[in-house]
Coordinates of C-alpha atoms in Angstrom, one line a residue:
Chain A
M1 CA 133.6 187.5 145.8
S2 CA 134.1 191.5 145.5
I3 CA 131.1 193.6 144.4
G4 CA 131.2 197.2 143.3
N5 CA 134.8 198.2 145.3
F6 CA 134.1 196.0 147.8
D7 CA 136.0 192.6 148.8
F8 CA 133.9 190.1 150.7
D9 CA 137.1 187.6 150.6
E10 CA 139.1 190.0 153.0
P11 CA 140.3 188.1 155.8
I12 CA 139.4 189.6 159.3
D13 CA 140.3 188.5 162.9
R14 CA 137.5 188.5 164.4
R15 CA 138.9 188.6 167.8
A16 CA 140.6 191.4 167.1
V17 CA 137.8 192.6 169.1
P18 CA 135.7 191.4 171.5
A19 CA 133.4 189.4 168.8
L20 CA 130.7 187.5 170.7
K21 CA 130.8 184.8 168.2
T22 CA 134.7 184.2 168.7
H23 CA 134.0 184.5 172.8
P24 CA 134.6 181.8 175.0
L25 CA 130.8 183.1 175.5
V26 CA 129.4 181.0 173.1
L27 CA 132.2 178.7 171.8
G28 CA 133.1 177.5 175.4
A29 CA 136.5 178.3 177.1
D30 CA 138.1 175.5 175.1
G31 CA 136.5 176.1 171.5
D32 CA 139.3 178.1 170.3
H33 CA 139.2 175.4 167.5
L34 CA 135.7 175.9 166.9
F35 CA 134.2 177.2 163.5
P36 CA 131.8 180.2 165.1
A37 CA 128.8 180.3 163.3
G38 CA 127.3 180.9 166.7
V39 CA 126.0 184.3 166.1
A40 CA 123.9 186.1 163.2
D41 CA 127.1 188.4 162.2
M42 CA 128.9 188.8 158.9
D43 CA 132.9 188.4 158.8
F44 CA 132.7 191.4 156.5
K45 CA 133.7 194.9 157.4
A46 CA 130.9 197.4 157.3
P47 CA 130.2 199.1 153.8
P48 CA 132.6 201.8 153.3
P49 CA 130.1 205.1 153.1
V50 CA 129.5 203.5 157.3
L51 CA 133.5 203.3 158.0
D52 CA 133.3 206.4 156.0
A53 CA 131.2 208.3 158.1
L54 CA 132.9 206.6 161.7
S55 CA 135.9 208.1 160.5
H56 CA 134.9 211.6 159.9
R57 CA 133.0 211.1 163.6
V58 CA 135.7 210.6 165.3
A59 CA 138.0 213.0 163.6
H60 CA 135.7 216.3 164.9
G61 CA 136.9 214.8 168.1
V62 CA 133.7 216.0 170.4
F63 CA 131.8 213.1 172.2
G64 CA 130.1 215.5 174.4
Y65 CA 125.9 215.5 175.3
E66 CA 124.7 215.3 171.9
A67 CA 120.2 215.4 170.4
A68 CA 119.5 213.1 167.6
P69 CA 120.4 214.6 164.6
D70 CA 118.1 216.4 162.3
G71 CA 118.5 213.8 159.2
L72 CA 117.8 210.9 161.1
L73 CA 114.2 210.6 160.4
P74 CA 113.9 211.8 157.5
A75 CA 116.5 209.3 156.0
L76 CA 114.5 206.1 158.1
R77 CA 111.0 207.4 156.5
D78 CA 112.6 207.8 153.0
W79 CA 114.1 204.4 153.3
L80 CA 111.0 202.9 154.2
R81 CA 108.5 204.5 152.3
S82 CA 111.3 204.3 149.0
R83 CA 112.1 200.9 149.2
H84 CA 108.9 199.5 151.4
G85 CA 106.7 201.4 149.6
W86 CA 105.6 201.9 154.2
A87 CA 104.9 205.3 154.7
V88 CA 105.5 206.0 158.1
P89 CA 104.8 209.7 159.8
A90 CA 108.2 211.2 161.9
E91 CA 105.9 210.8 164.9
Q92 CA 105.5 207.5 164.9
I93 CA 109.1 206.7 165.3
L94 CA 110.8 206.2 168.3
Q95 CA 114.6 205.9 168.9
A96 CA 115.5 202.8 171.2
P97 CA 119.3 200.9 172.1
N98 CA 118.4 197.6 170.1
V99 CA 115.4 195.6 169.0
L100 CA 115.4 193.2 172.2
N101 CA 114.8 196.2 174.5
A102 CA 112.2 197.4 172.3
L103 CA 110.6 193.8 172.7
S104 CA 110.9 194.1 176.1
M105 CA 109.7 197.5 176.8
A106 CA 106.5 196.8 174.4
V107 CA 105.8 193.0 176.5
N108 CA 106.2 195.0 180.1
L109 CA 104.1 198.1 178.7
F110 CA 101.4 196.8 177.3
T111 CA 100.7 193.2 179.0
R112 CA 100.3 192.6 182.8
E113 CA 102.1 190.2 184.7
G114 CA 101.1 186.3 183.7
D115 CA 99.5 187.5 180.3
G116 CA 100.2 185.2 177.5
I117 CA 102.4 186.2 174.8
I118 CA 102.5 184.1 171.5
V119 CA 104.9 183.0 169.5
Q120 CA 105.6 181.0 166.8
P121 CA 108.5 178.5 167.0
P122 CA 110.8 177.8 165.7
V123 CA 111.7 180.9 166.4
F124 CA 114.3 183.7 167.6
F125 CA 115.2 182.1 171.2
D126 CA 115.6 185.7 172.9
F127 CA 111.7 185.7 172.0
F128 CA 111.2 183.0 175.0
D129 CA 113.7 184.6 177.5
I130 CA 112.0 188.1 176.8
I131 CA 108.5 186.0 177.6
A132 CA 110.1 184.4 181.2
E133 CA 111.9 187.3 182.2
N134 CA 109.2 190.0 182.0
K135 CA 106.9 187.2 183.7
R136 CA 104.4 186.4 180.7
A137 CA 103.1 183.4 180.2
L138 CA 104.6 182.0 176.9
V139 CA 101.4 180.7 174.5
T140 CA 103.5 178.3 171.6
H141 CA 102.2 178.4 168.6
P142 CA 103.5 175.9 165.6
L143 CA 104.3 176.6 162.4
V144 CA 104.0 174.5 160.0
L145 CA 106.4 172.2 157.8
E146 CA 104.7 171.3 154.8
D147 CA 106.7 170.1 151.6
G148 CA 110.0 172.0 153.2
R149 CA 108.3 175.3 153.7
Y150 CA 106.4 176.4 157.1
R151 CA 103.3 177.7 156.6
M152 CA 100.8 179.2 159.2
D153 CA 98.2 177.3 160.9
F154 CA 95.3 180.1 161.4
E155 CA 92.5 177.8 162.9
A156 CA 94.9 177.2 165.3
L157 CA 96.4 180.9 166.0
A158 CA 92.5 182.0 166.0
Q159 CA 92.1 179.5 169.3
L160 CA 94.8 180.6 170.9
A161 CA 94.0 184.3 170.3
A162 CA 90.9 183.6 171.9
E163 CA 91.6 182.7 175.1
P164 CA 90.9 185.3 177.1
R165 CA 94.6 186.1 179.1
T166 CA 96.6 185.8 175.4
R167 CA 97.0 190.0 174.9
M168 CA 99.9 189.7 172.4
L169 CA 101.5 188.1 169.7
L170 CA 105.6 189.0 168.9
L171 CA 106.0 188.1 164.9
C172 CA 108.9 187.5 163.3
N173 CA 108.6 189.1 160.0
P174 CA 110.9 188.1 157.8
H175 CA 111.0 184.8 159.9
N176 CA 114.3 184.0 161.8
P177 CA 115.3 181.0 161.8
V178 CA 112.6 179.8 159.3
G179 CA 113.4 182.1 156.0
R180 CA 109.9 183.0 155.3
V181 CA 108.8 186.1 154.2
W182 CA 105.8 186.7 155.2
T183 CA 102.8 187.3 152.2
R184 CA 100.7 190.3 152.1
D185 CA 97.9 187.9 152.2
E186 CA 99.5 185.5 155.1
L187 CA 100.3 188.9 157.1
A188 CA 96.4 190.4 156.6
R189 CA 95.3 186.5 158.3
L190 CA 97.2 187.2 161.2
G191 CA 96.6 191.0 161.8
E192 CA 92.6 190.2 161.5
I193 CA 92.6 187.1 163.9
C194 CA 94.6 189.3 166.6
R195 CA 92.3 192.7 166.2
A196 CA 89.8 190.2 166.7
H197 CA 90.6 189.3 169.5
D198 CA 92.1 192.5 170.9
V199 CA 95.8 191.1 170.6
L200 CA 98.4 193.4 169.8
V201 CA 101.2 192.6 167.6
V202 CA 104.4 193.1 168.1
A203 CA 106.7 192.8 164.6
D204 CA 110.6 192.1 164.8
E205 CA 111.0 193.6 161.1
I206 CA 115.2 193.8 161.6
H207 CA 115.4 191.5 158.7
A208 CA 113.5 193.2 156.8
D209 CA 116.0 194.5 154.3
L210 CA 117.7 191.2 153.8
V211 CA 115.6 189.2 151.0
F212 CA 116.1 187.6 147.8
P213 CA 114.6 188.6 144.7
G214 CA 111.4 187.6 143.8
H215 CA 110.1 187.8 147.7
T216 CA 109.4 191.0 148.8
Y217 CA 109.0 191.7 152.5
T218 CA 106.2 193.2 153.8
P219 CA 105.5 195.5 156.9
F220 CA 102.8 194.0 159.0
A221 CA 102.1 197.4 159.8
A222 CA 102.0 199.1 156.4
V223 CA 98.9 195.7 155.5
S224 CA 96.3 198.3 156.7
D225 CA 95.2 201.0 159.1
A226 CA 93.7 198.9 161.2
D227 CA 96.6 196.2 161.3
A228 CA 99.2 199.7 162.0
R229 CA 97.0 200.8 164.9
N230 CA 97.2 197.3 166.3
S231 CA 101.3 197.1 166.3
I232 CA 104.5 198.0 167.5
T233 CA 106.7 197.4 165.0
C234 CA 111.1 197.3 165.9
V235 CA 113.4 197.8 162.6
S236 CA 116.7 198.6 162.3
P237 CA 120.3 199.2 160.8
A238 CA 121.9 196.4 162.6
K239 CA 121.8 193.0 160.3
T240 CA 121.2 195.3 156.6
F241 CA 124.8 196.8 157.2
N242 CA 126.2 194.2 159.7
I243 CA 126.7 196.6 162.7
P244 CA 125.1 195.5 165.5
A245 CA 127.9 197.1 167.9
C246 CA 126.7 200.7 166.7
S247 CA 123.7 199.7 169.2
A248 CA 120.8 201.5 167.3
A249 CA 117.5 200.2 166.3
F250 CA 113.9 202.2 166.4
T251 CA 110.3 201.4 167.5
I252 CA 107.4 202.4 165.1
I253 CA 104.3 202.4 167.1
P254 CA 101.3 204.4 165.1
D255 CA 98.9 203.9 168.5
A256 CA 99.4 207.7 170.3
L257 CA 98.4 206.6 173.8
R258 CA 101.0 203.6 174.0
R259 CA 103.5 205.6 171.8
T260 CA 103.4 208.0 174.9
K261 CA 103.6 205.5 177.4
F262 CA 106.2 204.0 175.6
Q263 CA 108.3 207.0 175.3
A264 CA 107.7 207.9 178.9
E265 CA 109.4 204.7 179.5
N266 CA 111.9 205.4 177.4
S267 CA 112.3 208.4 179.1
R268 CA 112.3 206.9 182.8
L269 CA 115.2 204.2 181.7
N270 CA 116.9 206.8 180.0
V271 CA 117.3 204.3 177.0
N272 CA 116.8 206.8 173.4
K273 CA 119.9 208.8 174.2
N274 CA 121.5 209.9 171.5
N275 CA 125.1 208.3 171.2
A276 CA 127.5 209.2 168.5
F277 CA 128.0 206.1 166.4
A278 CA 124.3 204.8 166.3
S279 CA 122.6 207.6 164.3
W280 CA 122.0 206.9 160.9
R281 CA 120.8 208.2 157.8
W282 CA 120.7 205.4 155.2
R283 CA 119.2 205.4 151.3
R284 CA 118.7 203.1 148.4
R285 CA 119.1 203.7 144.6
T286 CA 118.3 201.3 141.6
A287 CA 121.2 200.8 139.7
R288 CA 122.6 199.0 137.0
A289 CA 122.6 195.8 135.4
G290 CA 119.7 194.4 137.4
R291 CA 121.3 194.6 140.7
G292 CA 120.3 196.3 143.4
S293 CA 122.3 198.8 145.0
M294 CA 122.4 200.3 147.9
R295 CA 123.6 203.6 149.3
C296 CA 124.2 204.2 152.5
L297 CA 125.3 206.9 155.0
I298 CA 126.1 206.8 159.0
T299 CA 125.6 210.4 160.1
S300 CA 126.1 211.1 164.0
A301 CA 125.3 214.4 163.1
A302 CA 124.7 216.4 159.7
I303 CA 127.5 215.1 158.2
A304 CA 126.2 215.1 154.7
A305 CA 129.6 215.2 153.0
A306 CA 129.8 211.6 154.4
I307 CA 127.4 209.8 151.8
G308 CA 129.0 207.4 149.9
R309 CA 127.8 204.2 147.9
W310 CA 128.0 200.5 148.5
S311 CA 126.5 198.2 146.4
A312 CA 125.8 194.7 146.7
S313 CA 123.9 191.7 144.3
G314 CA 120.7 190.4 145.3
S315 CA 122.2 187.6 147.1
R316 CA 124.1 190.0 149.2
T317 CA 123.0 188.3 152.4
C318 CA 124.2 185.9 154.9
R319 CA 120.9 184.2 155.2
A320 CA 118.1 182.7 153.2
W321 CA 115.2 184.5 153.8
N322 CA 112.6 183.3 151.0
Chain B
M1 CA 146.1 227.5 176.8
S2 CA 147.8 224.4 175.4
I3 CA 148.6 221.3 178.0
G4 CA 151.2 218.9 176.3
N5 CA 150.7 218.4 173.0
F6 CA 147.1 218.8 173.5
D7 CA 145.0 223.1 172.3
F8 CA 142.8 223.6 174.8
D9 CA 142.5 226.7 172.5
E10 CA 141.6 225.0 169.4
P11 CA 138.0 225.8 168.3
I12 CA 135.5 223.2 167.0
D13 CA 132.5 224.0 165.7
R14 CA 129.8 221.9 168.0
R15 CA 127.0 222.4 165.7
A16 CA 129.1 220.4 163.3
V17 CA 127.3 217.5 165.1
P18 CA 124.0 217.1 167.2
A19 CA 125.3 218.9 170.2
L20 CA 122.7 219.3 173.1
K21 CA 124.2 222.7 174.1
T22 CA 123.6 224.5 170.8
H23 CA 120.5 222.5 169.9
P24 CA 116.7 224.1 169.8
L25 CA 115.7 221.6 172.5
V26 CA 118.4 223.6 174.4
L27 CA 118.6 226.6 173.1
G28 CA 115.0 227.3 171.9
A29 CA 113.4 227.6 168.3
D30 CA 115.6 231.3 168.6
G31 CA 118.6 231.0 170.8
D32 CA 121.1 230.4 167.7
H33 CA 122.6 233.5 168.7
L34 CA 123.0 233.1 172.6
F35 CA 126.2 231.4 174.3
P36 CA 125.3 227.9 174.1
A37 CA 125.9 226.9 178.1
G38 CA 123.3 224.6 179.2
V39 CA 124.5 221.9 179.0
A40 CA 127.5 220.5 181.3
D41 CA 130.3 219.3 178.8
M42 CA 133.5 220.8 177.3
D43 CA 134.0 222.1 173.7
F44 CA 137.6 220.8 173.2
K45 CA 138.2 217.4 171.8
A46 CA 138.6 214.2 173.8
P47 CA 142.4 213.1 174.5
P48 CA 144.6 212.2 171.8
P49 CA 144.8 208.5 173.2
V50 CA 141.1 208.0 172.9
L51 CA 140.8 209.7 169.4
D52 CA 143.1 206.9 168.7
A53 CA 141.6 204.3 170.0
L54 CA 138.4 205.6 168.2
S55 CA 140.4 205.5 164.8
H56 CA 141.8 202.6 165.7
R57 CA 138.0 200.4 166.1
V58 CA 136.7 202.1 163.0
A59 CA 139.6 200.6 160.5
H60 CA 138.9 197.7 162.1
G61 CA 135.9 197.3 160.5
V62 CA 133.3 195.0 161.1
F63 CA 130.7 195.8 163.6
G64 CA 129.5 192.6 164.9
Y65 CA 127.7 191.6 168.4
E66 CA 130.6 192.2 171.0
A67 CA 131.3 190.9 174.4
A68 CA 132.5 193.2 176.9
P69 CA 136.1 193.3 176.2
D70 CA 138.2 191.3 178.8
G71 CA 140.6 194.5 179.6
L72 CA 137.5 196.2 180.6
L73 CA 136.7 195.5 184.5
P74 CA 140.2 195.7 185.0
A75 CA 141.5 198.9 183.6
L76 CA 138.2 200.2 185.5
R77 CA 139.3 198.5 189.2
D78 CA 143.0 199.8 188.8
W79 CA 141.7 203.3 187.8
L80 CA 139.8 203.1 190.7
R81 CA 142.0 201.7 193.4
S82 CA 145.4 204.0 191.9
R83 CA 143.5 206.6 191.6
H84 CA 140.9 207.3 194.6
G85 CA 142.1 204.0 196.9
W86 CA 139.1 202.1 196.4
A87 CA 139.7 198.9 195.8
V88 CA 136.3 197.1 194.2
P89 CA 135.9 193.8 193.0
A90 CA 135.0 192.5 189.8
E91 CA 131.8 191.1 190.7
Q92 CA 130.5 194.3 192.1
I93 CA 131.2 196.1 188.5
L94 CA 127.7 196.0 186.5
Q95 CA 127.8 197.8 182.2
A96 CA 125.5 200.7 182.4
P97 CA 124.6 202.7 178.8
N98 CA 124.6 205.9 180.7
V99 CA 123.9 207.2 184.8
L100 CA 121.0 208.1 184.9
N101 CA 119.6 204.8 183.4
A102 CA 121.3 203.3 186.4
L103 CA 120.3 205.9 188.8
S104 CA 116.5 204.9 187.5
M105 CA 116.6 201.4 187.5
A106 CA 117.8 201.5 191.3
V107 CA 115.4 203.6 192.2
N108 CA 113.1 201.2 190.2
L109 CA 114.7 198.2 191.7
F110 CA 115.3 198.7 195.4
T111 CA 112.0 201.3 196.5
R112 CA 108.3 201.0 195.4
E113 CA 106.0 203.8 194.5
G114 CA 105.3 206.1 197.1
D115 CA 108.5 205.5 199.1
G116 CA 110.4 208.7 199.9
I117 CA 113.7 209.5 198.3
I118 CA 115.8 212.0 200.1
V119 CA 117.9 214.4 197.6
Q120 CA 119.9 216.9 198.2
P121 CA 118.6 220.7 196.5
P122 CA 120.2 222.7 194.7
V123 CA 121.0 219.6 192.9
F124 CA 121.2 217.8 189.5
F125 CA 117.4 218.2 188.5
D126 CA 117.8 214.9 186.7
F127 CA 117.2 213.2 190.1
F128 CA 113.5 215.1 190.6
D129 CA 112.9 213.6 187.4
I130 CA 114.4 210.2 187.9
I131 CA 111.8 210.6 191.2
A132 CA 109.0 211.8 189.6
E133 CA 109.5 209.2 186.6
N134 CA 109.2 206.3 188.7
K135 CA 106.1 207.5 191.3
R136 CA 108.4 207.8 193.7
A137 CA 108.3 210.5 197.0
L138 CA 110.4 213.7 196.5
V139 CA 112.0 214.4 200.2
T140 CA 114.0 217.3 200.3
H141 CA 116.8 217.6 202.3
P142 CA 118.2 221.1 201.1
L143 CA 122.4 221.6 201.6
V144 CA 123.0 224.5 203.6
L145 CA 125.1 227.9 202.5
E146 CA 126.9 228.8 205.1
D147 CA 130.0 231.2 204.6
G148 CA 130.3 230.6 200.9
R149 CA 130.7 226.8 201.4
Y150 CA 127.7 224.5 201.5
R151 CA 127.5 221.5 204.5
M152 CA 125.0 218.9 205.1
D153 CA 122.5 219.3 208.4
F154 CA 122.9 216.1 209.5
E155 CA 119.9 216.9 212.4
A156 CA 117.9 217.3 210.0
L157 CA 118.9 214.0 207.7
A158 CA 118.3 211.9 210.9
Q159 CA 115.1 213.0 211.1
L160 CA 113.9 212.1 207.3
A161 CA 115.6 208.9 206.9
A162 CA 113.9 208.1 210.5
E163 CA 110.4 208.6 208.2
P164 CA 109.2 205.1 208.2
R165 CA 108.3 205.8 203.7
T166 CA 111.8 206.5 203.4
R167 CA 114.0 203.9 201.4
M168 CA 116.2 206.0 199.7
L169 CA 118.9 208.6 199.7
L170 CA 120.0 210.1 196.2
L171 CA 124.0 211.4 197.0
C172 CA 125.5 213.6 194.3
N173 CA 129.7 213.0 195.4
P174 CA 131.2 215.7 194.0
H175 CA 128.3 217.4 194.5
N176 CA 127.1 219.3 191.1
P177 CA 126.1 222.4 190.8
V178 CA 127.2 223.4 194.5
G179 CA 131.2 222.3 193.9
R180 CA 131.3 220.3 197.3
V181 CA 133.8 217.2 197.3
W182 CA 132.1 215.8 200.4
T183 CA 135.2 214.6 203.4
R184 CA 135.5 211.3 204.5
D185 CA 133.7 212.6 208.0
E186 CA 130.6 214.3 206.4
L187 CA 129.6 210.2 204.2
A188 CA 130.6 208.7 207.0
R189 CA 128.3 210.4 209.2
L190 CA 125.8 210.4 206.5
G191 CA 125.9 206.9 205.9
E192 CA 125.7 206.4 209.5
I193 CA 122.2 207.9 209.6
C194 CA 120.7 205.8 206.4
R195 CA 122.0 202.7 207.5
A196 CA 120.1 203.3 211.2
H197 CA 117.1 203.5 209.0
D198 CA 117.3 201.5 206.5
V199 CA 118.1 203.7 204.1
L200 CA 119.7 202.9 201.0
V201 CA 122.1 205.3 199.2
V202 CA 122.7 205.6 195.5
A203 CA 125.7 207.5 194.9
D204 CA 126.1 209.3 191.4
E205 CA 130.2 209.8 191.5
I206 CA 130.1 210.8 187.6
H207 CA 132.4 213.9 188.7
A208 CA 134.8 211.6 190.9
D209 CA 137.6 212.6 188.8
L210 CA 137.3 216.0 188.6
V211 CA 138.3 217.7 191.5
F212 CA 141.0 220.5 192.4
P213 CA 144.7 219.6 194.6
G214 CA 143.8 219.8 197.8
H215 CA 140.9 217.7 198.1
T216 CA 140.5 214.7 197.5
Y217 CA 137.6 212.6 196.4
T218 CA 136.0 209.5 198.5
P219 CA 133.9 207.0 197.1
F220 CA 130.8 206.5 199.1
A221 CA 131.7 203.2 199.7
A222 CA 134.8 203.5 200.3
V223 CA 134.4 205.2 203.6
S224 CA 133.7 201.3 205.4
D225 CA 132.4 197.9 204.8
A226 CA 129.3 198.6 206.3
D227 CA 128.2 202.2 203.7
A228 CA 129.1 199.9 200.9
R229 CA 126.9 197.2 201.7
N230 CA 124.1 200.2 202.2
S231 CA 125.6 201.7 198.8
I232 CA 124.9 201.4 195.1
T233 CA 128.0 203.3 193.1
C234 CA 127.6 205.1 189.8
V235 CA 130.4 205.8 187.9
S236 CA 131.0 206.6 184.2
P237 CA 134.1 208.0 181.6
A238 CA 131.4 210.7 180.3
K239 CA 133.0 213.7 182.4
T240 CA 136.3 213.4 183.1
F241 CA 137.1 212.3 179.2
N242 CA 134.7 214.4 178.0
I243 CA 132.6 211.6 176.4
P244 CA 129.1 211.2 177.0
A245 CA 128.1 210.7 173.4
C246 CA 129.9 207.6 174.0
S247 CA 127.3 206.0 175.8
A248 CA 129.5 204.1 178.8
A249 CA 129.2 203.7 182.3
F250 CA 129.2 201.2 185.4
T251 CA 127.2 200.7 188.3
I252 CA 128.6 199.3 191.6
I253 CA 126.7 197.1 193.6
P254 CA 128.6 195.2 196.6
D255 CA 125.7 193.5 198.2
A256 CA 125.1 190.4 196.0
L257 CA 121.6 190.2 196.5
R258 CA 120.7 193.6 195.1
R259 CA 123.4 192.9 192.7
T260 CA 121.5 189.6 191.2
K261 CA 118.2 191.8 191.0
F262 CA 119.8 194.6 189.1
Q263 CA 121.3 192.2 187.0
A264 CA 118.4 190.7 185.8
E265 CA 116.7 194.0 185.1
N266 CA 119.5 194.6 182.6
S267 CA 119.6 191.4 181.4
R268 CA 115.2 191.8 180.9
L269 CA 115.9 195.1 179.5
N270 CA 118.9 194.4 177.3
V271 CA 120.5 198.1 178.3
N272 CA 124.2 196.3 179.4
K273 CA 125.3 195.3 176.0
N274 CA 128.6 196.3 174.7
N275 CA 129.0 198.9 171.7
A276 CA 132.1 199.1 170.5
F277 CA 132.5 202.6 171.0
A278 CA 131.6 202.4 174.7
S279 CA 134.5 200.0 176.4
W280 CA 137.0 201.9 178.3
R281 CA 140.3 201.5 179.8
W282 CA 142.0 204.1 181.4
R283 CA 144.7 204.8 183.7
R284 CA 146.8 207.0 185.2
R285 CA 150.3 207.6 186.2
T286 CA 152.2 210.3 188.5
A287 CA 154.4 212.7 186.8
R288 CA 156.8 215.2 186.5
A289 CA 156.5 218.4 188.0
G290 CA 153.9 218.6 190.6
R291 CA 151.3 217.3 188.2
G292 CA 148.7 214.9 187.8
S293 CA 148.8 213.4 184.1
M294 CA 146.5 210.8 183.2
R295 CA 147.2 208.3 180.8
C296 CA 144.2 207.0 179.3
L297 CA 142.8 204.0 176.2
I298 CA 139.9 203.6 175.0
T299 CA 139.3 200.2 174.1
S300 CA 136.5 198.5 172.6
A301 CA 138.9 195.5 172.4
A302 CA 141.8 193.9 173.4
I303 CA 143.8 196.5 171.2
A304 CA 146.1 197.3 173.9
A305 CA 148.1 199.0 171.0
A306 CA 146.0 202.2 171.9
I307 CA 147.6 203.4 174.4
G308 CA 148.4 206.7 174.3
R309 CA 149.1 209.3 177.1
W310 CA 146.9 212.4 178.0
S311 CA 148.1 215.0 180.5
A312 CA 146.8 217.9 181.8
S313 CA 147.1 220.3 184.7
G314 CA 145.9 219.9 187.9
S315 CA 142.8 223.0 187.1
R316 CA 142.2 220.7 184.0
T317 CA 138.7 220.7 185.1
C318 CA 135.6 223.0 183.8
R319 CA 134.4 222.9 186.9
A320 CA 135.2 223.8 190.4
W321 CA 135.2 221.3 193.0
N322 CA 136.5 222.3 196.4

């Protein structure tokens, strides 16, 4: 399949770099003959403008200490607003090395040892690890499979949220792996229940951009101001552009007190330092013939010249969100 | 000045990327006219083989989830052994995003709130921040300036180490900014005092490779097995190759219990994930005409073909360690 100037069928040897999905850590010591499908990344290249911008950054040649590029937050804000209708004030956005780091820090900072944290299985296995590694108590709120589609049982959720030890819910939106893009109504009901019981919603929204036509991703924090204040949201270009190894993510924290606490922990741990290949500006424009078209740019500086274009069809994802 | 095929006089616009030293964060809002010398990095390019390897990595084009490259630890161990006479078992080495992260994690994991931590001023200001941000108590052991050269006052050190609340010493070796390359004897005396009082030595050895001819850097952990067991050492290619923005460092922890604890914290915080531009292999070989010559290689994979050579004279550093 070829879209625009990009060939999705170009075979690329993932073993030429230490790709985790072809690594003995995932395939096992004798797993060289297995088809590597154990890690959620894609076997085609990053978009041409990303590669151009990375090349451009390498060509500059100096990799000293760096601040975040001026264009970084405006680009992120523009993306979230124009693409998802989510207006995020710049001061609410913190840099993170990856979403898991941000999720774990949120668990650690805003709950105490032994507190209950709700997850909605079947869900991304790392949620369980994060809860265990932070010595919190797992509270499971299983999704209900009905007519081939998963839904939330809100009565059960209200009961779990009402337990005094329950302090947080880890939301996966869109949900990995069941493929649901939660509707605004579903998120509103969840948000209301959590606010009623003072349960903080920490949303992993890393798959936000990978949604089939006909479905709409709603940022949990965009449901209402009250929900925004009761939320921490993690986003990243890692899935959208297939670049987790570039180590870029953002944490959006509307509540000022929580944000100050989070920023202090970022500073204590020195995990929010800029690295030259992890600063992103990305943009979308609508395009011809009913197809979504994305324009994206990696900028590790104010290298505005590196703008390029990345076209992709509506079925551009390797997953099936619906 | 030109050495080998590298021109140290090539002017490079640091403002073309968000270099911290030319940034308003450091120069102030009206500081554009100031000479930027507020950050310890260099205004010339990374060595050609580093740039070649980065280009090579970009050309591969896929940036999915990655493990550490197979060649990474062997290369680091080879470097430390051949260059500094320090044999480090592979299992003692953990990856870190940067030295400050590792130092702060060590402070947090191996002391408690309110514990005393010795620093030896004048010293790198971030040591003070790390102690404050982790809510530990600052214990100052000032270096003594005598005949233009700094030395340690070991009697004063013994008194400070003997205080029950004192649990850790942050060693800077070679010392930033006074420029001392601590001798083996000095390190041995310091180590003995710390062991006598159960004070853990956490050594920032990021400047290890930047030493004038006639002086020898001794890794603190190489002084004796007993000192190794009572140490945590942080090293990085950041200063050696002027690449802090590539975000690569290592923590060396000989004690197995401490290492397990540190690794668990790495895992909890997801700060030790591989990023495609931060995996280093670097090597040295002795060369012609009384000059040190370094051969270095960045490999974000098993891209062994990217080997190159980087020649530099004995006065290759921007600082004066002696």
